[in-house]
Coordinates of C-alpha atoms in Angstrom, one line a residue:
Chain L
X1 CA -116.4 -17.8 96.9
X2 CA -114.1 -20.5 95.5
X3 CA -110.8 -19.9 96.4
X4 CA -111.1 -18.0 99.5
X5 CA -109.7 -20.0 101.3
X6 CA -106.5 -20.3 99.3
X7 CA -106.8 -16.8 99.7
X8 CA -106.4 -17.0 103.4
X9 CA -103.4 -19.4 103.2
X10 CA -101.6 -17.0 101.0
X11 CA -101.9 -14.6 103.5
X12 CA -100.8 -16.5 106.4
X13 CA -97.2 -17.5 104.6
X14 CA -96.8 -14.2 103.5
X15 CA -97.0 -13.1 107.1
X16 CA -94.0 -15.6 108.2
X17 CA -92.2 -14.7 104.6
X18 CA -91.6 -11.0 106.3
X19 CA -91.2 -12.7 109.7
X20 CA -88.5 -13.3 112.0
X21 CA -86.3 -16.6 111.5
X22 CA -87.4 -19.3 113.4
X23 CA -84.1 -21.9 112.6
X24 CA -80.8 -21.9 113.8
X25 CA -77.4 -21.7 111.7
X26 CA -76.1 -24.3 113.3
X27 CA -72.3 -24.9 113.2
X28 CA -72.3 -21.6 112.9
X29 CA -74.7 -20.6 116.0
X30 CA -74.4 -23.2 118.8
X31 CA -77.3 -24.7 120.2
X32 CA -78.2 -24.0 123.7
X33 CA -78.5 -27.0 125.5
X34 CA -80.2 -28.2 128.6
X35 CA -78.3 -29.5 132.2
X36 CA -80.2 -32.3 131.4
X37 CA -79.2 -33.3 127.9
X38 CA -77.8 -36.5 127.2
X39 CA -74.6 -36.4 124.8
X40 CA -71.6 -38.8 125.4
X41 CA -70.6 -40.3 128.6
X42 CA -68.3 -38.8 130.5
X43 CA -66.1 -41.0 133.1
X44 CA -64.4 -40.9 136.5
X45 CA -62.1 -43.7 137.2
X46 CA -61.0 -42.0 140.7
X47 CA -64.3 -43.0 143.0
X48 CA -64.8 -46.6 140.8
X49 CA -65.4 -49.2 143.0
X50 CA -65.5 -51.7 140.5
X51 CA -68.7 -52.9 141.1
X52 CA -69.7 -54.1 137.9
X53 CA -73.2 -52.3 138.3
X54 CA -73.3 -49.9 135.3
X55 CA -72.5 -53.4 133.5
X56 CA -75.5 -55.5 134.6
X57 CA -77.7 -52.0 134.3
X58 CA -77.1 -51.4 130.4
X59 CA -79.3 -53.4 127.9
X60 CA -77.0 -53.6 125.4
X61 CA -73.5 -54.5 126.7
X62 CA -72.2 -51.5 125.7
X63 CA -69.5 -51.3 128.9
X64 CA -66.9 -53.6 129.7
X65 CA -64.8 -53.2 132.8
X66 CA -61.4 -55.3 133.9
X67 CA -60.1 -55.4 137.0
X68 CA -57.2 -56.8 139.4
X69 CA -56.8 -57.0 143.0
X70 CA -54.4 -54.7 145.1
X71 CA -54.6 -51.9 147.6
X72 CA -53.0 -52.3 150.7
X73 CA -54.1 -55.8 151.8
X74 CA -53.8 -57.1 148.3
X75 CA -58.1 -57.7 148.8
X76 CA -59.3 -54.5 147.2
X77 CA -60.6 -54.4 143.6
X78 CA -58.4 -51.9 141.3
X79 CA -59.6 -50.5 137.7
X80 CA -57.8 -51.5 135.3
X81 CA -60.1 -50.6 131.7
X82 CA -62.9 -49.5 131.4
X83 CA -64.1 -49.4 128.1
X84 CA -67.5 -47.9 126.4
X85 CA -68.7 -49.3 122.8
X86 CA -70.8 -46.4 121.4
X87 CA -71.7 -48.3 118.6
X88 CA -74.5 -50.4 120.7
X89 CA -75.5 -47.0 123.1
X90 CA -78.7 -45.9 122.9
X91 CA -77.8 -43.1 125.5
X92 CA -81.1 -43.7 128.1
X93 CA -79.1 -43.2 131.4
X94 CA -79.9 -46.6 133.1
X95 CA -76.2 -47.2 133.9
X96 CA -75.7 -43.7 135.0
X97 CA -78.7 -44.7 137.5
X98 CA -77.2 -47.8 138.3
X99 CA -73.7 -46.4 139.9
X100 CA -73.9 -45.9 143.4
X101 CA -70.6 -43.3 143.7
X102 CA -71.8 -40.7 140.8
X103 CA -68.8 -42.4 138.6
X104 CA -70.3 -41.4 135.4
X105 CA -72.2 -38.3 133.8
X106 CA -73.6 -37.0 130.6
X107 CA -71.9 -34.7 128.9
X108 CA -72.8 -31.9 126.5
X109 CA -70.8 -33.3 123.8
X110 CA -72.5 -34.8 120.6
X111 CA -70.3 -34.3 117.3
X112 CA -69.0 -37.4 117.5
X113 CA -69.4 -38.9 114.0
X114 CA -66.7 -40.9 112.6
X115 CA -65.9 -42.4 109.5
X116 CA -64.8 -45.8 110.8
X117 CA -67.1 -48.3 113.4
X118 CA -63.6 -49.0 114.9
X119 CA -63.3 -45.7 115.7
X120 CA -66.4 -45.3 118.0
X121 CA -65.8 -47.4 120.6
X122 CA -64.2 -45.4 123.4
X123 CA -61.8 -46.3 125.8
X124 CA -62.1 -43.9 129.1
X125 CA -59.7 -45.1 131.5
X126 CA -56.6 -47.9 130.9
X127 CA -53.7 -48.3 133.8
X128 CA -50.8 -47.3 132.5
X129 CA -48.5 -50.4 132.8
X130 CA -45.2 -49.3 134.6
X131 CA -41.7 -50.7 133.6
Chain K
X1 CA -103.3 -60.5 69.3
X2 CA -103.3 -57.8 71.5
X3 CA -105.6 -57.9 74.7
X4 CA -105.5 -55.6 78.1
X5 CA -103.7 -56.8 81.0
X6 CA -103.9 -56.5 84.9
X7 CA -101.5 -54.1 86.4
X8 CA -99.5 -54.1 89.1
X9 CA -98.3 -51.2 90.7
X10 CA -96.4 -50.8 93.8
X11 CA -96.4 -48.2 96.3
X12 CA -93.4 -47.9 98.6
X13 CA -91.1 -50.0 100.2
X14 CA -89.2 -46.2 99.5
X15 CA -92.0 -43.7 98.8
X16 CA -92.4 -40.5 100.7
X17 CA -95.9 -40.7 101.8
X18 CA -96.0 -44.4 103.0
X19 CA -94.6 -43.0 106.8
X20 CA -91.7 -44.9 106.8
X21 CA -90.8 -48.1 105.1
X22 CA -94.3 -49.7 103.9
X23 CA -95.2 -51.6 100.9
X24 CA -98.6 -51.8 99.2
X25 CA -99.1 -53.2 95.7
X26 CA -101.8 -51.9 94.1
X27 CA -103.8 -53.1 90.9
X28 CA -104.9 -50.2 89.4
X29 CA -108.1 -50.9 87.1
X30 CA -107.2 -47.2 84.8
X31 CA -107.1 -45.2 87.3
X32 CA -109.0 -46.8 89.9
X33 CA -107.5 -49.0 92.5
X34 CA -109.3 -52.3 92.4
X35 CA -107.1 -54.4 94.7
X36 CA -104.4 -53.6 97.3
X37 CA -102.1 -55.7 99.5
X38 CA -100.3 -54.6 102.6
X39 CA -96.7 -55.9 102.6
X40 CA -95.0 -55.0 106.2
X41 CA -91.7 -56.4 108.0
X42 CA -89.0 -53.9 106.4
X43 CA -88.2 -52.3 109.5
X44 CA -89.0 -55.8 111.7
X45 CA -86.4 -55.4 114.5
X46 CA -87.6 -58.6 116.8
X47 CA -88.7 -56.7 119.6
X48 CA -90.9 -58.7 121.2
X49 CA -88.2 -61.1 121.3
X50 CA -85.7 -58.9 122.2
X51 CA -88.1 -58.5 125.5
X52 CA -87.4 -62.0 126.5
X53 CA -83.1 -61.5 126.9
X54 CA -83.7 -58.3 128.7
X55 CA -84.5 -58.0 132.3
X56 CA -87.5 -55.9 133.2
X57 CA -85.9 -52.5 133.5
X58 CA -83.5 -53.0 130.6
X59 CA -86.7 -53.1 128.1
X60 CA -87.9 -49.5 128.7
X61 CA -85.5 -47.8 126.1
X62 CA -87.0 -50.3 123.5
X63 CA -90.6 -49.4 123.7
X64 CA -89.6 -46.2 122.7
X65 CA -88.4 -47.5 119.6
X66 CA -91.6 -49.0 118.6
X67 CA -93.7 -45.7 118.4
X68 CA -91.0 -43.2 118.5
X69 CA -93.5 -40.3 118.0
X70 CA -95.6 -41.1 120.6
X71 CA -93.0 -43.1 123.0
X72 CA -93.7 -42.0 126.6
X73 CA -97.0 -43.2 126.2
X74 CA -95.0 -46.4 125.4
X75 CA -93.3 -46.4 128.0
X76 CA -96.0 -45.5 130.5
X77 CA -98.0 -48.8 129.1
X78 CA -95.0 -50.8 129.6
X79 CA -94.0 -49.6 133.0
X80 CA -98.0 -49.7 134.1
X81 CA -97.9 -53.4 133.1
X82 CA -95.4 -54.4 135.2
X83 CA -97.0 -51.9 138.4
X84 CA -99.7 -54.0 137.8
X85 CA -98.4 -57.5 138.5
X86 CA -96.3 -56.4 141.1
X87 CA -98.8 -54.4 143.3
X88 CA -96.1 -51.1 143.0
X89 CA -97.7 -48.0 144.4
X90 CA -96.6 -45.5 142.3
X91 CA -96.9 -41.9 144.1
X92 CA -99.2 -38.9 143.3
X93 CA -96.4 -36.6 141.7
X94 CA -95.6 -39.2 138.8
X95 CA -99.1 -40.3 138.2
X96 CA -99.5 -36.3 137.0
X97 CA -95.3 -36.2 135.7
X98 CA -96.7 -39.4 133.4
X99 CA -100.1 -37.9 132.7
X100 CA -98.3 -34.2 131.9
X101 CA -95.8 -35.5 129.9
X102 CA -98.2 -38.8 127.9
X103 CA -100.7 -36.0 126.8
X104 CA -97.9 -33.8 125.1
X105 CA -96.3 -36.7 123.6
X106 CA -99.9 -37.8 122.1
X107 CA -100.1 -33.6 121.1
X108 CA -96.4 -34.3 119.0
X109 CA -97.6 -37.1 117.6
X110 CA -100.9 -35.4 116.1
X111 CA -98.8 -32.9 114.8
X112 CA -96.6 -35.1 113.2
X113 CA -100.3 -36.4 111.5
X114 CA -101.3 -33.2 110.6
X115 CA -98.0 -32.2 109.0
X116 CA -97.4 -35.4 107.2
X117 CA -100.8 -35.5 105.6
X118 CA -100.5 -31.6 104.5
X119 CA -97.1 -32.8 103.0
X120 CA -98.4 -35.7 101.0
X121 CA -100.9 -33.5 99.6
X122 CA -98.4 -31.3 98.5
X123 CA -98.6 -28.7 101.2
X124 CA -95.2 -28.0 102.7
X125 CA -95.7 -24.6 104.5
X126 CA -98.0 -26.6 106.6
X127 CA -95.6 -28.8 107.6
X128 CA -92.6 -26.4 108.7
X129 CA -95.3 -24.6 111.0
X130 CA -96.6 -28.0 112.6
X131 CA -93.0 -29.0 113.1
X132 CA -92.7 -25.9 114.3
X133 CA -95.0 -26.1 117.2
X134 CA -93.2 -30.2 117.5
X135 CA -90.2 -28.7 118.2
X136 CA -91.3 -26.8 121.4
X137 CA -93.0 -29.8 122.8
X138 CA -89.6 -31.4 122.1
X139 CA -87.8 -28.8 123.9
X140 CA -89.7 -29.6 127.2
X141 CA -88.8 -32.7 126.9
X142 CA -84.8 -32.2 126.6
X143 CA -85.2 -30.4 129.7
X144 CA -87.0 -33.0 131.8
X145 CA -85.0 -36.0 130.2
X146 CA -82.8 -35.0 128.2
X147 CA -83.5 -36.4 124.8
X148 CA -86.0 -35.3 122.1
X149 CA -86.9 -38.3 120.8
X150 CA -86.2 -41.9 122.7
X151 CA -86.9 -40.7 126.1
X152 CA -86.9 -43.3 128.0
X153 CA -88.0 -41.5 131.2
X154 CA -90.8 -43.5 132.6
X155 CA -89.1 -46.1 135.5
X156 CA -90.5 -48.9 136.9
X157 CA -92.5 -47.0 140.4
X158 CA -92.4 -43.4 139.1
X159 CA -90.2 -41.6 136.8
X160 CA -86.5 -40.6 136.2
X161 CA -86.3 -37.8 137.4
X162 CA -88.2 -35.2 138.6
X163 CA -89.6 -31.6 136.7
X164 CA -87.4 -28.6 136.4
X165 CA -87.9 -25.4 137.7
X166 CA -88.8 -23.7 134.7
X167 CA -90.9 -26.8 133.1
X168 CA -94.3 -25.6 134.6
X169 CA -94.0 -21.5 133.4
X170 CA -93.0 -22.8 129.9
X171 CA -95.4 -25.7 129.8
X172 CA -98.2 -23.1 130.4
X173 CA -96.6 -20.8 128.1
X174 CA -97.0 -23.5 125.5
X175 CA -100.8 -24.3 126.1
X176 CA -101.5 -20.5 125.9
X177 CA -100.2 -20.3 122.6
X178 CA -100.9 -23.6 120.7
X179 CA -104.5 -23.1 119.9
X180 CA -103.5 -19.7 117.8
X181 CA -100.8 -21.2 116.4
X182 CA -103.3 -24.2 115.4
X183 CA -105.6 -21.6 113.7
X184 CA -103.3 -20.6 111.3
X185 CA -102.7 -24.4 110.3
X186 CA -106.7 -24.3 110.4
X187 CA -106.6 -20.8 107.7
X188 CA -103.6 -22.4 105.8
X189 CA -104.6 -26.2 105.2
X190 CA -108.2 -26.7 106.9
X191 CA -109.6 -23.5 104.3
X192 CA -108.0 -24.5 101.2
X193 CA -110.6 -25.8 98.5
X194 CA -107.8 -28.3 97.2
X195 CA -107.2 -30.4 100.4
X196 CA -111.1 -30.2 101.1
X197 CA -111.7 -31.6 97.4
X198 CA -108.7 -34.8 98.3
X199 CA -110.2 -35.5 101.7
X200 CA -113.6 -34.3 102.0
X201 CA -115.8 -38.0 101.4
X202 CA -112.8 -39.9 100.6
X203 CA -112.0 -43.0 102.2
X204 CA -115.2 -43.5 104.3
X205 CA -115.2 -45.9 107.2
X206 CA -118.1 -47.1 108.1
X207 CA -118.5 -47.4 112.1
X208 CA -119.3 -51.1 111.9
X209 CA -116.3 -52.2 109.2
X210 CA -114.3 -50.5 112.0
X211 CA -114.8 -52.4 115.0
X212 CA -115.3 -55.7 112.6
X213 CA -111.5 -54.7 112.1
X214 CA -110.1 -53.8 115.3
X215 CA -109.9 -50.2 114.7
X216 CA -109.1 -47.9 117.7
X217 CA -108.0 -44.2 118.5
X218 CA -108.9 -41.3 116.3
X219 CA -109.7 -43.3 113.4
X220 CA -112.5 -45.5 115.6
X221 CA -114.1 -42.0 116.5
X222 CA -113.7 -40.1 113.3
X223 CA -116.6 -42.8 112.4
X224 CA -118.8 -41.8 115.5
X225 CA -117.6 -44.9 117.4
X226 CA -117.2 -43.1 121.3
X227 CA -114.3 -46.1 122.2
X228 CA -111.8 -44.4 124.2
X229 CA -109.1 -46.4 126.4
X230 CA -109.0 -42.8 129.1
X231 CA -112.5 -42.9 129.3
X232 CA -113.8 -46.5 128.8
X233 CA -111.1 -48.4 131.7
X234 CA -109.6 -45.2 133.1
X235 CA -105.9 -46.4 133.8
X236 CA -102.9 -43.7 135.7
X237 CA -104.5 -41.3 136.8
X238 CA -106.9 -40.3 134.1
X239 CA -110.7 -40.5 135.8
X240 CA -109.7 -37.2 137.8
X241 CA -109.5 -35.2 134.9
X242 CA -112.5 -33.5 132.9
X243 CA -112.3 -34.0 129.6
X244 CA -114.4 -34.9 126.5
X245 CA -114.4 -37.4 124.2
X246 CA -114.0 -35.9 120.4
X247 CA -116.4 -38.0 118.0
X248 CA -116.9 -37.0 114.5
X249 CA -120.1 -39.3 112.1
X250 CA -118.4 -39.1 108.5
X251 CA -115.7 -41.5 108.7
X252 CA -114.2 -39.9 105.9
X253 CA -110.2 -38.4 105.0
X254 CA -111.3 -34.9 107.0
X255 CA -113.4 -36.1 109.7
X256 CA -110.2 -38.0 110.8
X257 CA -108.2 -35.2 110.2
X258 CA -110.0 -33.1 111.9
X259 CA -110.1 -35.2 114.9
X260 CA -106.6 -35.0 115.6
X261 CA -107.2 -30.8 116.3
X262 CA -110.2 -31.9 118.3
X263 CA -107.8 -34.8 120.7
X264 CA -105.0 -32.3 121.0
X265 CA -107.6 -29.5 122.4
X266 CA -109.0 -32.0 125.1
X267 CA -105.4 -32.8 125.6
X268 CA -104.3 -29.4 126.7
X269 CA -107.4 -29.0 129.4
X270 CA -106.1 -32.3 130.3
X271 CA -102.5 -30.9 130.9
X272 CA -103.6 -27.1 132.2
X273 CA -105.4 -29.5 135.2
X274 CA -102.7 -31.7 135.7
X275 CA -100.5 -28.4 136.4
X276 CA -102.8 -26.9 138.4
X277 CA -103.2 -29.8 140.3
X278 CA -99.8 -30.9 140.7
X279 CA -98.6 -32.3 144.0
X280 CA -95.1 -32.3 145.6
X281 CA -93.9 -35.3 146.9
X282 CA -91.8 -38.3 145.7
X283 CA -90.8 -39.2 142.5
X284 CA -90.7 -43.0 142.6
X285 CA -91.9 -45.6 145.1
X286 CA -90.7 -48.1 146.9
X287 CA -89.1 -50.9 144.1
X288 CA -87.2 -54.3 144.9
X289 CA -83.7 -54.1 143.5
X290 CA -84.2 -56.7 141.6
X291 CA -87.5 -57.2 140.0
X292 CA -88.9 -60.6 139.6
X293 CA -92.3 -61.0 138.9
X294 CA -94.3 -64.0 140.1
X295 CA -95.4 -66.3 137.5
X296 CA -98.8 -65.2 135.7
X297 CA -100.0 -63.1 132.9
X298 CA -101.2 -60.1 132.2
X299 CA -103.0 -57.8 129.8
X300 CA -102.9 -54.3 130.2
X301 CA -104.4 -51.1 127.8
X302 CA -103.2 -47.4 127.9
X303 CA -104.3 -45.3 124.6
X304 CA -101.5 -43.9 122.8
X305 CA -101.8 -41.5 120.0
X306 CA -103.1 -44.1 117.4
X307 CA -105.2 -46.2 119.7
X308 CA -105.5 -49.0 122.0
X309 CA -102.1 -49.9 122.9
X310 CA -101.6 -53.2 124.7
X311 CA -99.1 -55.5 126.7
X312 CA -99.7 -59.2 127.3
X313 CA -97.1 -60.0 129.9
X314 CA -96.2 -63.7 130.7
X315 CA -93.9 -64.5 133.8
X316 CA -92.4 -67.3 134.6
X317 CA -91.0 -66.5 137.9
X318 CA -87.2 -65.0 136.6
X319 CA -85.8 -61.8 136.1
X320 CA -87.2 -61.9 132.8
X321 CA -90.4 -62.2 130.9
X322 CA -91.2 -65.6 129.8
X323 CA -93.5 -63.8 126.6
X324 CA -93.7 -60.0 125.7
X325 CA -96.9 -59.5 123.1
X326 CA -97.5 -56.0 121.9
X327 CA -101.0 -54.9 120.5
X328 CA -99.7 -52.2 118.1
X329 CA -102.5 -50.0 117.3
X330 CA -101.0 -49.3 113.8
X331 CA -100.4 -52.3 113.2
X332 CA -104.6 -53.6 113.6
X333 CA -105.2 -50.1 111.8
X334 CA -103.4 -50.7 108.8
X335 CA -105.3 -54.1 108.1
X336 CA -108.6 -51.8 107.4
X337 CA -106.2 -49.9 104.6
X338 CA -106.8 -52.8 102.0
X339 CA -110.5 -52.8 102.0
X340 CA -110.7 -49.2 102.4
X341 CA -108.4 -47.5 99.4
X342 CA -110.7 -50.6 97.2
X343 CA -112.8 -48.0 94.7
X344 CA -110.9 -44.7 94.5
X345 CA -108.5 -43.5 92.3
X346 CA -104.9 -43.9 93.4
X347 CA -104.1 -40.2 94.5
X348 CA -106.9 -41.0 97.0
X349 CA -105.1 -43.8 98.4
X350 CA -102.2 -41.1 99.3
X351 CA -104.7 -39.2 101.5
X352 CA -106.7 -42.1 103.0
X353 CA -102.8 -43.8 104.3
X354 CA -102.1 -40.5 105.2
X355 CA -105.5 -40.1 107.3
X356 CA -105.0 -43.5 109.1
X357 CA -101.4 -42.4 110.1
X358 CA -99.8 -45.7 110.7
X359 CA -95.7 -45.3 112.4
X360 CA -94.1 -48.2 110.6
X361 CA -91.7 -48.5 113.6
X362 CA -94.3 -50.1 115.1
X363 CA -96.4 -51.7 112.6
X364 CA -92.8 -54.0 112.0
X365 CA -91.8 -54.0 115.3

């Protein structure tokens, strides 16, 4: 019979029109997110050895790192900035990989919108200069 | 003195069922399409260039961004490649991680088809409950990597990082369900007398205008062409696995359609025995810290979603490659779209660029 089958397709979005929900409300209702998931970097500026390898790791420059030498002998390498441009990130975890002392993590954090590209481009540790 | 003139009528670069941001100008003849032209380069990022400032590692998160529905089989053609020239042994446990995770990539990606074609024929429910379905396969993959679209998870000797505990149970739990949740996309769309009338002996390809073009992946076989990358020069891991080769004779806007059910079925034996037959063990072999590849070339062929998908690799000696090519499937499928939308009227061209499902993130590049 001709038009059976849109018979049958009537039937089957009538069954989901009396079903359950299947989206989420979300700002209201907050997603559920995996250990794994990859939101904004988070950074630890205590166990930085200034190595410079998260730098060389990333594909798009997006980390820029200064330094200067102290410590007791005056030889070791002390952080100084470390700064992350988000606008270049494309979050695939290759610097994360890269660091051999577990400096830097994701995050579950990812309402970070702005509405200036000045605004982005976080800074996640600066020495504070002393007077 | 009035007199009739040619018409020309242009299709995209912003139209909702050109898949992204693709151009055709048509020259309608009434209402039959007597001429079209492919324009393409409106998402052209310079990839391939790109490749050659990039050390070998530092590439990987931009081969997702060619196919970015189908990218871990990008990646897994791009990491092979290099495997390749360098001699890396990559162990057991990725080989079936990659295989695992390529096939339900290659299962998103026809269900991106199936809903994007339902959609430009003016069936939405169709695509909520293909996206549906999507949305799980994504879900398994923010738990292995983390992200649900540029995954980047493939490394160069194995990949990022290894399964989670509960990946396998709801893996399986996914295979079990997906073919009932593909019959009722099957009694919604496949049924209906309307999208049988727009795609049924529309578009025909004939076998031999498709390999005089270059034509791979479902499209190839939807003309009764058996060519299939898995099967033809088994790469990975993919001659242990039994599966069969889908091949439909009409060549037409359904057969190819229909296809894409058939692939996704083989592709879900494929992953049930890659579970079952998963092996503990490492995660990624033995790599150089720095990877330098000797000079040569090479051309290597994995079979993403939309066909033969290869990389011609030239190394002169550095940290870098001298000469990245990629052989986009989409982008040697869409040259066939010209000569075969010539002759039908121009809702039929709608269904036939629908049927060839070209990503325009890679047909620009």
């Amino acid at each position: 019979m001709y038009g059976e089958g849109l018979i049958k397709g009537l039937r089957v979005t009538l069954k989901h029109f009396f079903g359950p929900h299947l989206t989420q409300y979300y700002p209201e209702e907050r997603p559920i997110l995996p250990p794994r998931f990859h939101g904004f970097l988070a950074f630890d500026p205590e166990n930085c050895i200034v190595c410079g390898l998260c730098q060389t790791a990333c594909p798009n420059r997006v980390i820029s790192l200064k330094s200067e030498k102290g410590g007791e002998d005056g030889k070791k390498r002390i952080l100084t900035e470390y700064v992350l441009d988000f606008r270049y990130c494309m979050f695939c975890g290759l610097c994360i990989e890269a660091c051999p002392k577990g400096c830097l993590k994701f995050t579950h954090e990812f309402e970070k919108a702005t509405y200036h590209p000045d605004e982005i481009s976080q800074v996640m540790f600066r020495k504070k200069v002393e007077e | 003195m009035p007199r009739t003139q040619e018409l020309n009528l242009n299709m995209g670069p912003q139209h909702p069922s050109t898949h992204g941001v693709f151009r055709c100008v048509i020259t309608p003849d009434g209402e039959t399409v007597t001429r079209v032209e492919n324009h393409i380069g409106y998402l052209h990022r310079g990839i391939e260039k790109i490749a050659e400032s990039k050390t070998y590692p530092q590439f990987i998160p931009y081969t997702d961004r060619m196919d970015y529905l189908c990218s871990m089989v990008y990646n897994q053609g791009y990491v092979e490649t290099i495997e390749k020239m360098l001699g890396i042994e990559v162990p057991e446990r990725a080989e079936y991680i990659r295989v695992i995770m390529a096939e339900l990539s290659r299962i998103a990606s026809h269900l991106v088809m199936v809903a994007t074609m339902a959609i430009d024929l003016a069936g939405t429910s169709n695509w909520m409950y293909c996206f549906r379905e999507r949305e799980k396969i994504l879900d398994l993959f923010e738990m292995t990597c983390g992200s649900r679209m540029t995954f980047s998870y493939m490394r160069i000797g194995g990949v990022a990082e290894d399964l989670p505990e509960e990946f396998i149970p709801a893996c399986r739990k996914f295979i079990n369900e997906f073919p009932e949740k593909m019959n009722e996309v099957h009694e919604l769309l496949t049924g209906n007398e309307i999208f049988q009338a727009r795609t049924k002996g529309i578009g025909i390809l004939p076998p031999d205008m498709a390999v005089a073009y270059g034509v791979t992946g479902p499209n190839l076989r939807a003309s009764g062409v058996p060519y299939d990358v898995r099967k033809n020069q088994p790469y990975s891991i993919y001659d242990r696995f039994d599966f069969k080769l889908p091949v439909r004779f009409n060549g037409d806007c359904f057969d190819r359609y229909l296809l894409r059910f058939d692939e996704m079925e083989q592709s879900c034996r494929i992953i049930e025995q890659a579970l079952d037959s998963l092996p503990e063990g490492e995660i990624k072999g033995k790599v150089p810290k720095m990877i330098k590849i000797p000079p040569g070339e090479i051309y290597h062929q994995v079979e993403s979603s939309k066909g033969a998908l290869g990389f011609f690799l030239v190394s002169d000696g550095s940290n870098k490659p001298y000469r990245l090519h990629v052989r986009g499937p989409s982008f040697v499928n869409m040259g066939v779209f010209p000569e075969l939308a010539k002759g039908w009227k121009i809702q039929d061209v709608i269904s036939i660029l629908a049927s060839l499902d070209p990503v325009l993130g890679e047909v620009d590049r």
